[in-house]
Amino acid sequence: MNEALLRSLTPSVLGVLVRRGADFATAEDAVQDALVEAVRVWPDDPPRDAKGWLVTVAWRKFLDVTRADVARRRREDRVDEEPAPGPASGADDTLQLYFLCAHPSLTPSSAVALTLRAVGGLTTRQIAQAYLVPEATMAQRISRAKRTVSGVRFDQPGDVATVLRVLYLVFNEGYSGDVDLAAEAIRLTRQLATAIDHPEVAGLLALMLLHHARRAARTAPDGSLVPLAEQDRGRWETAAIAEGVEILQAALGRDRLGDFQAQAAIAALHADARTAEETDWVQIVEWYDELARLTDSPVVRLNRAVAVGEADGPRAGLAALAALDDSLPRHAAAAAYLHERDGDLATAARLYAEAAHKAPNLAERDHLTRQAARLNARGRR
């Protein structure tokens, strides 16, 4: 059974049902039921047209549910519209589904969870693991989100800002998680940039390209994380970096700065440095100042503290870090790094171990654990 094929067909099949008048929640359930049926039937009887088969089965399952609804008579009339088996339209409804999932009434976390489930094809368990919450908690969150958008049609989409935020979160999930959604997020952002002339859409696309360009160098052959300063810059994709910088420069030239453009500017400064030692940390701190002004985000201020530590010395970075809540994600990891640079190896080792305990994923936990072990070993010499 080709699970990748099923996942790739999910958005199109879901889009067909919604365009035909199905409410989102029921349509999503019907598509999932059709996928389960495909897993059962296809190994022994593969269809000639996979998408057409899924549309037909999902529509029938949708009708089975709606017939039992209060509006049974009205909805049963839709049976005449059932698509006949055969070649189905190749239209890509994925971006429209992102707009539907990014309804303004949803929080960004709920919107991205719904998108990962309905459009990305992830299981509730996979999404729960990504968010570090129990599966039952995530199931309730997704169910509430589906109920919220159940009456929304394609002519009632979420706004662009919410879609950008969801695309960014999906990109990050693909960039750091077990399921590769990063390339798909870039593809959809390209589509959006073609459809909408907006500097923040361009800023997000530039940011994604600049981050994705470094992807091959982020992990060692054994799967362990490689920090930015230690990456082999010869493995960075220069074409993607050049494209990202060009897109960013055009966006910045419009003088409508937004947080994605500011983030992309920081990524571009990292990409521009031939070695870690040549990184222009002073400019990076200035861009973090702009980003903090735009977002007032404590996470941005934490990253700024690390940049200050590079530009002005570790004690200046620790002073900036001291003004922040130590419960922030990755606060202990940032403090550990700065203490190590300041020569306080015992404190750094303790903080690396603490950060490992709080790490959001296995790869990061293993990296921080190795950092703690490395400093502890140096302390015993």
C-alpha positions as a LaTeX table, in Angstrom:
\begin{tabular}{lrrr}
\hline
Residue & $x$ (\AA) & $y$ (\AA) & $z$ (\AA) \\
\hline
Met1 & 0.00 & 0.00 & 0.00 \\
Asn2 & 1.44 & 3.36 & $-1.09$ \\
Glu3 & 0.78 & 5.59 & 1.95 \\
Ala4 & 2.50 & 8.54 & 0.26 \\
Leu5 & 0.01 & 8.33 & $-2.63$ \\
Leu6 & $-2.94$ & 8.29 & $-0.24$ \\
Arg7 & $-1.56$ & 11.28 & 1.66 \\
Ser8 & $-0.97$ & 13.23 & $-1.56$ \\
Leu9 & $-4.54$ & 12.60 & $-2.74$ \\
Thr10 & $-6.20$ & 13.60 & 0.54 \\
Pro11 & $-6.40$ & 17.39 & $-0.10$ \\
Ser12 & $-7.86$ & 16.99 & $-3.59$ \\
Val13 & $-10.49$ & 14.49 & $-2.49$ \\
Leu14 & $-11.43$ & 16.63 & 0.51 \\
Gly15 & $-11.63$ & 19.67 & $-1.77$ \\
Val16 & $-14.06$ & 17.90 & $-4.12$ \\
Leu17 & $-16.41$ & 17.06 & $-1.25$ \\
Val18 & $-16.34$ & 20.57 & 0.22 \\
Arg19 & $-16.95$ & 22.17 & $-3.18$ \\
Arg20 & $-19.94$ & 19.90 & $-3.63$ \\
Gly21 & $-21.47$ & 21.26 & $-0.43$ \\
Ala22 & $-20.22$ & 18.93 & 2.27 \\
Asp23 & $-19.50$ & 20.58 & 5.61 \\
Phe24 & $-15.83$ & 20.38 & 6.46 \\
Ala25 & $-16.01$ & 18.15 & 9.55 \\
Thr26 & $-18.21$ & 15.50 & 7.93 \\
Ala27 & $-16.22$ & 15.63 & 4.68 \\
Glu28 & $-12.95$ & 15.12 & 6.53 \\
Asp29 & $-14.36$ & 12.10 & 8.37 \\
Ala30 & $-15.68$ & 10.69 & 5.09 \\
Val31 & $-12.29$ & 11.06 & 3.41 \\
Gln32 & $-10.56$ & 9.33 & 6.33 \\
Asp33 & $-13.09$ & 6.48 & 6.09 \\
Ala34 & $-12.38$ & 6.22 & 2.36 \\
Leu35 & $-8.65$ & 6.02 & 3.06 \\
Val36 & $-9.25$ & 3.18 & 5.52 \\
Glu37 & $-11.32$ & 1.41 & 2.87 \\
Ala38 & $-8.52$ & 1.91 & 0.34 \\
Val39 & $-6.00$ & 0.30 & 2.69 \\
Arg40 & $-8.35$ & $-2.69$ & 2.96 \\
Val41 & $-9.31$ & $-3.06$ & $-0.71$ \\
Trp42 & $-6.46$ & $-1.81$ & $-2.89$ \\
Pro43 & $-3.84$ & $-4.51$ & $-2.16$ \\
Asp44 & $-6.12$ & $-7.12$ & $-3.80$ \\
Asp45 & $-8.01$ & $-4.87$ & $-6.24$ \\
Pro46 & $-6.08$ & $-1.67$ & $-7.09$ \\
Pro47 & $-8.17$ & 0.92 & $-8.98$ \\
Arg48 & $-7.17$ & 2.34 & $-12.38$ \\
Asp49 & $-7.92$ & 5.87 & $-11.14$ \\
Ala50 & $-7.00$ & 6.22 & $-7.46$ \\
Lys51 & $-8.40$ & 9.72 & $-6.98$ \\
Gly52 & $-11.67$ & 8.93 & $-8.76$ \\
Trp53 & $-12.11$ & 5.84 & $-6.57$ \\
Leu54 & $-11.48$ & 7.82 & $-3.39$ \\
Val55 & $-13.88$ & 10.61 & $-4.42$ \\
Thr56 & $-16.64$ & 8.10 & $-5.15$ \\
Val57 & $-16.20$ & 6.17 & $-1.90$ \\
Ala58 & $-15.80$ & 9.32 & 0.23 \\
Trp59 & $-18.93$ & 10.88 & $-1.30$ \\
Arg60 & $-20.95$ & 7.74 & $-0.60$ \\
Lys61 & $-19.75$ & 7.69 & 2.99 \\
Phe62 & $-20.64$ & 11.37 & 3.32 \\
Leu63 & $-24.14$ & 10.61 & 2.03 \\
Asp64 & $-24.50$ & 7.70 & 4.48 \\
Val65 & $-23.94$ & 10.13 & 7.32 \\
Thr66 & $-26.06$ & 12.99 & 6.03 \\
Arg67 & $-29.03$ & 10.73 & 5.29 \\
Ala68 & $-29.35$ & 10.23 & 9.03 \\
Asp69 & $-29.25$ & 13.96 & 9.66 \\
Val70 & $-32.16$ & 16.26 & 10.41 \\
Ala71 & $-32.03$ & 17.57 & 6.84 \\
Arg72 & $-32.23$ & 14.07 & 5.43 \\
Arg73 & $-34.64$ & 14.75 & 2.56 \\
Arg74 & $-32.75$ & 17.84 & 1.29 \\
Arg75 & $-29.36$ & 16.20 & 1.45 \\
Glu76 & $-30.48$ & 12.95 & $-0.14$ \\
Asp77 & $-31.12$ & 14.92 & $-3.32$ \\
Arg78 & $-27.36$ & 15.23 & $-3.64$ \\
Val79 & $-27.12$ & 11.55 & $-4.57$ \\
Asp80 & $-27.86$ & 12.58 & $-8.15$ \\
Glu81 & $-24.63$ & 14.56 & $-8.13$ \\
Glu82 & $-22.47$ & 11.59 & $-7.21$ \\
Pro83 & $-19.40$ & 11.63 & $-9.43$ \\
Ala84 & $-19.19$ & 8.71 & $-11.81$ \\
Pro85 & $-16.18$ & 6.42 & $-11.57$ \\
Gly86 & $-13.41$ & 7.44 & $-13.95$ \\
Pro87 & $-10.73$ & 10.08 & $-14.34$ \\
Ala88 & $-11.10$ & 12.89 & $-11.82$ \\
Ser89 & $-10.05$ & 16.51 & $-12.05$ \\
Gly90 & $-6.40$ & 17.17 & $-11.33$ \\
Ala91 & $-7.10$ & 20.49 & $-9.62$ \\
Asp92 & $-4.99$ & 21.16 & $-6.53$ \\
Asp93 & $-7.25$ & 22.36 & $-3.73$ \\
Thr94 & $-4.56$ & 22.24 & $-1.04$ \\
Leu95 & $-4.03$ & 25.98 & $-0.68$ \\
Gln96 & $-7.79$ & 26.58 & $-0.54$ \\
Leu97 & $-7.99$ & 24.00 & 2.23 \\
Tyr98 & $-5.28$ & 25.87 & 4.12 \\
Phe99 & $-7.47$ & 28.97 & 3.95 \\
Leu100 & $-10.42$ & 26.94 & 5.20 \\
Cys101 & $-8.43$ & 25.42 & 8.07 \\
Ala102 & $-6.96$ & 28.83 & 8.95 \\
His103 & $-10.31$ & 30.25 & 9.99 \\
Pro104 & $-9.81$ & 33.43 & 12.07 \\
Ser105 & $-11.77$ & 31.97 & 14.97 \\
Leu106 & $-9.15$ & 29.26 & 15.47 \\
Thr107 & $-5.96$ & 29.76 & 17.44 \\
Pro108 & $-2.77$ & 29.21 & 15.42 \\
Ser109 & $-2.07$ & 25.96 & 17.29 \\
Ser110 & $-5.56$ & 24.64 & 16.58 \\
Ala111 & $-5.34$ & 25.76 & 12.96 \\
Val112 & $-2.06$ & 23.98 & 12.35 \\
Ala113 & $-3.26$ & 20.84 & 14.15 \\
Leu114 & $-6.38$ & 20.77 & 11.96 \\
Thr115 & $-4.28$ & 21.36 & 8.84 \\
Leu116 & $-1.82$ & 18.61 & 9.72 \\
Arg117 & $-4.71$ & 16.21 & 10.30 \\
Ala118 & $-7.03$ & 17.10 & 7.43 \\
Val119 & $-4.60$ & 18.28 & 4.76 \\
Gly120 & $-1.25$ & 16.83 & 5.77 \\
Gly121 & $-2.68$ & 13.40 & 6.48 \\
Leu122 & $-0.93$ & 12.92 & 9.83 \\
Thr123 & $-2.57$ & 10.79 & 12.47 \\
Thr124 & $-3.82$ & 12.30 & 15.70 \\
Arg125 & $-1.09$ & 10.39 & 17.51 \\
Gln126 & 1.66 & 11.90 & 15.31 \\
Ile127 & 0.33 & 15.42 & 15.88 \\
Ala128 & 0.04 & 14.82 & 19.63 \\
Gln129 & 3.67 & 13.69 & 19.72 \\
Ala130 & 4.72 & 16.83 & 17.84 \\
Tyr131 & 2.90 & 19.01 & 20.39 \\
Leu132 & 4.02 & 16.88 & 23.36 \\
Val133 & 0.45 & 16.40 & 24.59 \\
Pro134 & $-1.62$ & 13.25 & 25.22 \\
Glu135 & $-3.37$ & 11.82 & 22.16 \\
Ala136 & $-6.80$ & 12.32 & 23.79 \\
Thr137 & $-6.04$ & 16.01 & 24.36 \\
Met138 & $-5.08$ & 16.48 & 20.72 \\
Ala139 & $-8.17$ & 14.58 & 19.54 \\
Gln140 & $-10.37$ & 16.99 & 21.50 \\
Arg141 & $-8.49$ & 20.01 & 20.11 \\
Ile142 & $-8.91$ & 18.81 & 16.53 \\
Ser143 & $-12.58$ & 17.96 & 17.09 \\
Arg144 & $-13.26$ & 21.45 & 18.44 \\
Ala145 & $-11.45$ & 22.99 & 15.47 \\
Lys146 & $-13.48$ & 20.89 & 13.03 \\
Arg147 & $-16.72$ & 21.95 & 14.67 \\
Thr148 & $-15.64$ & 25.59 & 14.44 \\
Val149 & $-15.13$ & 25.43 & 10.67 \\
Ser150 & $-17.89$ & 22.91 & 9.94 \\
Gly151 & $-20.18$ & 25.55 & 8.42 \\
Val152 & $-17.49$ & 27.40 & 6.51 \\
Arg153 & $-17.38$ & 27.18 & 2.71 \\
Phe154 & $-14.64$ & 28.17 & 0.26 \\
Asp155 & $-16.20$ & 31.63 & $-0.01$ \\
Gln156 & $-15.61$ & 32.14 & 3.73 \\
Pro157 & $-11.88$ & 31.51 & 4.11 \\
Gly158 & $-9.47$ & 32.53 & 6.82 \\
Asp159 & $-7.35$ & 35.62 & 6.30 \\
Val160 & $-3.92$ & 35.73 & 4.69 \\
Ala161 & $-2.09$ & 36.46 & 7.95 \\
Thr162 & $-3.50$ & 33.31 & 9.55 \\
Val163 & $-2.67$ & 31.21 & 6.48 \\
Leu164 & 0.90 & 32.52 & 6.57 \\
Arg165 & 1.20 & 31.61 & 10.24 \\
Val166 & $-0.13$ & 28.10 & 9.61 \\
Leu167 & 2.17 & 27.61 & 6.61 \\
Tyr168 & 5.10 & 28.70 & 8.78 \\
Leu169 & 4.16 & 26.30 & 11.56 \\
Val170 & 3.66 & 23.44 & 9.09 \\
Phe171 & 7.06 & 24.23 & 7.55 \\
Asn172 & 8.68 & 24.10 & 10.99 \\
Glu173 & 6.96 & 20.80 & 11.74 \\
Gly174 & 8.28 & 19.38 & 8.50 \\
Tyr175 & 11.71 & 20.92 & 9.05 \\
Ser176 & 12.23 & 19.45 & 12.50 \\
Gly177 & 9.82 & 16.51 & 12.70 \\
Asp178 & 9.63 & 12.96 & 11.40 \\
Val179 & 7.20 & 13.77 & 8.57 \\
Asp180 & 8.55 & 15.83 & 5.67 \\
Leu181 & 6.11 & 18.70 & 5.17 \\
Ala182 & 8.71 & 21.42 & 4.57 \\
Ala183 & 8.88 & 21.01 & 0.78 \\
Glu184 & 5.09 & 21.01 & 0.56 \\
Ala185 & 4.89 & 24.20 & 2.65 \\
Ile186 & 7.37 & 25.86 & 0.28 \\
Arg187 & 5.34 & 24.74 & $-2.75$ \\
Leu188 & 2.14 & 26.18 & $-1.31$ \\
Thr189 & 3.83 & 29.44 & $-0.29$ \\
Arg190 & 5.09 & 29.78 & $-3.87$ \\
Gln191 & 1.49 & 29.39 & $-5.05$ \\
Leu192 & 0.36 & 32.01 & $-2.58$ \\
Ala193 & 3.13 & 34.41 & $-3.64$ \\
Thr194 & 1.98 & 34.03 & $-7.25$ \\
Ala195 & $-1.65$ & 34.71 & $-6.32$ \\
Ile196 & $-1.10$ & 37.53 & $-3.79$ \\
Asp197 & 1.28 & 40.46 & $-4.18$ \\
His198 & 2.22 & 41.01 & $-0.55$ \\
Pro199 & 5.69 & 41.59 & 0.95 \\
Glu200 & 5.04 & 39.32 & 3.93 \\
Val201 & 4.11 & 36.41 & 1.64 \\
Ala202 & 7.43 & 37.02 & $-0.14$ \\
Gly203 & 9.16 & 37.32 & 3.23 \\
Leu204 & 7.85 & 33.93 & 4.33 \\
Leu205 & 8.90 & 32.30 & 1.06 \\
Ala206 & 12.38 & 33.79 & 1.41 \\
Leu207 & 12.62 & 32.60 & 5.01 \\
Met208 & 11.60 & 29.06 & 4.07 \\
Leu209 & 14.09 & 28.90 & 1.19 \\
Leu210 & 16.96 & 30.19 & 3.33 \\
His211 & 16.25 & 27.70 & 6.11 \\
His212 & 15.63 & 24.81 & 3.73 \\
Ala213 & 18.92 & 25.53 & 1.95 \\
Arg214 & 20.77 & 24.44 & 5.10 \\
Arg215 & 18.78 & 21.28 & 5.67 \\
Ala216 & 21.31 & 18.77 & 4.34 \\
Ala217 & 23.94 & 20.09 & 6.74 \\
Arg218 & 21.73 & 20.06 & 9.85 \\
Thr219 & 22.27 & 16.39 & 10.68 \\
Ala220 & 25.29 & 14.10 & 10.78 \\
Pro221 & 25.28 & 10.66 & 9.09 \\
Asp222 & 24.17 & 9.10 & 12.38 \\
Gly223 & 21.14 & 11.44 & 12.53 \\
Ser224 & 22.48 & 13.67 & 15.30 \\
Leu225 & 21.96 & 17.44 & 15.12 \\
Val226 & 24.79 & 19.65 & 13.85 \\
Pro227 & 24.70 & 23.19 & 15.33 \\
Leu228 & 24.76 & 26.05 & 12.82 \\
Ala229 & 28.30 & 27.08 & 13.73 \\
Glu230 & 29.59 & 23.54 & 13.02 \\
Gln231 & 27.72 & 22.88 & 9.78 \\
Asp232 & 29.58 & 22.15 & 6.55 \\
Arg233 & 28.61 & 25.24 & 4.57 \\
Gly234 & 29.67 & 23.55 & 1.38 \\
Arg235 & 26.53 & 21.42 & 1.71 \\
Trp236 & 24.22 & 24.44 & 1.77 \\
Glu237 & 22.17 & 24.88 & $-1.41$ \\
Thr238 & 23.54 & 28.05 & $-2.97$ \\
Ala239 & 20.76 & 28.30 & $-5.57$ \\
Ala240 & 18.07 & 28.30 & $-2.88$ \\
Ile241 & 20.03 & 30.88 & $-0.87$ \\
Ala242 & 20.40 & 33.14 & $-3.91$ \\
Glu243 & 16.69 & 32.87 & $-4.68$ \\
Gly244 & 15.74 & 33.55 & $-1.08$ \\
Val245 & 17.99 & 36.63 & $-0.88$ \\
Glu246 & 16.62 & 37.99 & $-4.18$ \\
Ile247 & 13.01 & 37.55 & $-3.04$ \\
Leu248 & 13.82 & 39.15 & 0.32 \\
Gln249 & 15.55 & 42.17 & $-1.20$ \\
Ala250 & 12.54 & 42.84 & $-3.42$ \\
Ala251 & 10.20 & 42.57 & $-0.43$ \\
Leu252 & 12.30 & 44.84 & 1.78 \\
Gly253 & 12.45 & 47.38 & $-1.03$ \\
Arg254 & 8.71 & 47.95 & $-0.65$ \\
Asp255 & 9.27 & 49.40 & 2.83 \\
Arg256 & 6.44 & 47.43 & 4.47 \\
Leu257 & 8.45 & 45.47 & 7.02 \\
Gly258 & 6.85 & 42.49 & 8.71 \\
Asp259 & 8.13 & 39.80 & 11.03 \\
Phe260 & 8.69 & 37.19 & 8.30 \\
Gln261 & 10.86 & 39.64 & 6.37 \\
Ala262 & 12.85 & 40.40 & 9.54 \\
Gln263 & 13.35 & 36.69 & 10.23 \\
Ala264 & 14.42 & 36.15 & 6.64 \\
Ala265 & 16.94 & 39.00 & 6.95 \\
Ile266 & 18.51 & 37.23 & 9.94 \\
Ala267 & 18.63 & 33.95 & 8.02 \\
Ala268 & 20.20 & 35.75 & 5.05 \\
Leu269 & 22.99 & 37.17 & 7.23 \\
His270 & 23.79 & 33.64 & 8.45 \\
Ala271 & 23.75 & 32.36 & 4.86 \\
Asp272 & 26.00 & 35.20 & 3.68 \\
Ala273 & 28.83 & 34.33 & 6.09 \\
Arg274 & 31.47 & 32.08 & 4.54 \\
Thr275 & 32.39 & 30.82 & 8.03 \\
Ala276 & 30.69 & 30.99 & 11.41 \\
Glu277 & 33.39 & 33.40 & 12.60 \\
Glu278 & 32.53 & 35.85 & 9.80 \\
Thr279 & 28.86 & 36.11 & 10.81 \\
Asp280 & 27.76 & 39.74 & 11.17 \\
Trp281 & 26.31 & 39.42 & 14.66 \\
Val282 & 25.95 & 43.18 & 15.13 \\
Gln283 & 23.55 & 43.37 & 12.19 \\
Ile284 & 21.76 & 40.27 & 13.44 \\
Val285 & 21.17 & 41.93 & 16.82 \\
Glu286 & 19.76 & 44.97 & 15.00 \\
Trp287 & 17.35 & 42.79 & 13.07 \\
Tyr288 & 16.32 & 41.05 & 16.30 \\
Asp289 & 15.58 & 44.50 & 17.71 \\
Glu290 & 13.26 & 45.14 & 14.74 \\
Leu291 & 11.68 & 41.71 & 15.16 \\
Ala292 & 11.10 & 42.27 & 18.87 \\
Arg293 & 9.47 & 45.61 & 18.09 \\
Leu294 & 7.17 & 43.94 & 15.55 \\
Thr295 & 6.19 & 40.89 & 17.60 \\
Asp296 & 6.92 & 41.64 & 21.28 \\
Ser297 & 7.73 & 37.94 & 21.48 \\
Pro298 & 9.69 & 36.60 & 24.45 \\
Val299 & 11.09 & 33.84 & 22.21 \\
Val300 & 12.48 & 36.50 & 19.89 \\
Arg301 & 14.06 & 38.22 & 22.89 \\
Leu302 & 15.63 & 34.93 & 23.94 \\
Asn303 & 17.19 & 34.48 & 20.50 \\
Arg304 & 18.30 & 38.10 & 20.63 \\
Ala305 & 20.09 & 37.42 & 23.93 \\
Val306 & 22.13 & 34.67 & 22.27 \\
Ala307 & 22.96 & 37.03 & 19.39 \\
Val308 & 24.03 & 39.71 & 21.90 \\
Gly309 & 26.28 & 37.11 & 23.49 \\
Glu310 & 27.96 & 36.60 & 20.12 \\
Ala311 & 28.20 & 40.31 & 19.29 \\
Asp312 & 29.17 & 41.75 & 22.70 \\
Gly313 & 30.42 & 38.77 & 24.67 \\
Pro314 & 28.73 & 36.01 & 26.71 \\
Arg315 & 28.24 & 38.11 & 29.84 \\
Ala316 & 26.26 & 40.68 & 27.86 \\
Gly317 & 24.17 & 37.81 & 26.50 \\
Leu318 & 23.59 & 36.41 & 29.98 \\
Ala319 & 22.53 & 39.86 & 31.20 \\
Ala320 & 19.95 & 40.07 & 28.39 \\
Leu321 & 18.82 & 36.52 & 29.17 \\
Ala322 & 18.39 & 37.33 & 32.87 \\
Ala323 & 15.57 & 39.74 & 32.02 \\
Leu324 & 13.50 & 36.88 & 30.55 \\
Asp325 & 11.30 & 34.22 & 32.16 \\
Asp326 & 13.41 & 31.09 & 32.66 \\
Ser327 & 10.38 & 28.90 & 31.82 \\
Leu328 & 10.63 & 29.95 & 28.16 \\
Pro329 & 11.27 & 27.08 & 25.72 \\
Arg330 & 15.02 & 26.58 & 25.19 \\
His331 & 15.91 & 29.14 & 27.89 \\
Ala332 & 18.08 & 26.59 & 29.68 \\
Ala333 & 19.82 & 25.63 & 26.42 \\
Ala334 & 20.61 & 29.28 & 25.63 \\
Ala335 & 21.89 & 29.85 & 29.17 \\
Ala336 & 24.04 & 26.71 & 28.95 \\
Tyr337 & 25.63 & 27.87 & 25.70 \\
Leu338 & 26.40 & 31.33 & 27.06 \\
His339 & 27.80 & 29.97 & 30.33 \\
Glu340 & 30.05 & 27.61 & 28.38 \\
Arg341 & 31.35 & 30.51 & 26.28 \\
Asp342 & 31.99 & 32.39 & 29.53 \\
Gly343 & 34.07 & 29.49 & 30.85 \\
Asp344 & 31.65 & 28.30 & 33.57 \\
Leu345 & 31.62 & 24.66 & 32.47 \\
Ala346 & 29.97 & 23.22 & 35.59 \\
Thr347 & 26.96 & 25.52 & 35.31 \\
Ala348 & 26.80 & 24.94 & 31.55 \\
Ala349 & 26.79 & 21.14 & 31.99 \\
Arg350 & 24.00 & 21.34 & 34.56 \\
Leu351 & 21.92 & 23.59 & 32.30 \\
Tyr352 & 22.50 & 21.39 & 29.24 \\
Ala353 & 21.17 & 18.43 & 31.23 \\
Glu354 & 18.17 & 20.49 & 32.34 \\
Ala355 & 17.54 & 21.59 & 28.76 \\
Ala356 & 17.72 & 17.99 & 27.54 \\
His357 & 14.99 & 17.04 & 29.99 \\
Lys358 & 12.74 & 19.76 & 28.50 \\
Ala359 & 13.66 & 19.18 & 24.83 \\
Pro360 & 10.70 & 19.12 & 22.42 \\
Asn361 & 12.01 & 16.23 & 20.32 \\
Leu362 & 14.35 & 13.25 & 20.54 \\
Ala363 & 17.07 & 14.65 & 18.27 \\
Glu364 & 17.36 & 17.84 & 20.31 \\
Arg365 & 17.31 & 15.92 & 23.58 \\
Asp366 & 20.14 & 13.65 & 22.42 \\
His367 & 22.19 & 16.64 & 21.25 \\
Leu368 & 21.82 & 18.46 & 24.57 \\
Thr369 & 22.58 & 15.28 & 26.51 \\
Arg370 & 25.82 & 14.88 & 24.54 \\
Gln371 & 26.72 & 18.50 & 25.26 \\
Ala372 & 26.26 & 17.92 & 29.00 \\
Ala373 & 28.29 & 14.70 & 28.86 \\
Arg374 & 31.08 & 16.45 & 26.92 \\
Leu375 & 31.44 & 19.19 & 29.54 \\
Asn376 & 31.20 & 16.74 & 32.44 \\
Ala377 & 33.99 & 14.71 & 30.88 \\
Arg378 & 36.15 & 17.83 & 30.54 \\
Gly379 & 35.50 & 18.69 & 34.18 \\
Arg380 & 36.80 & 15.27 & 35.33 \\
Arg381 & 40.14 & 15.67 & 33.55 \\
\hline
\end{tabular}
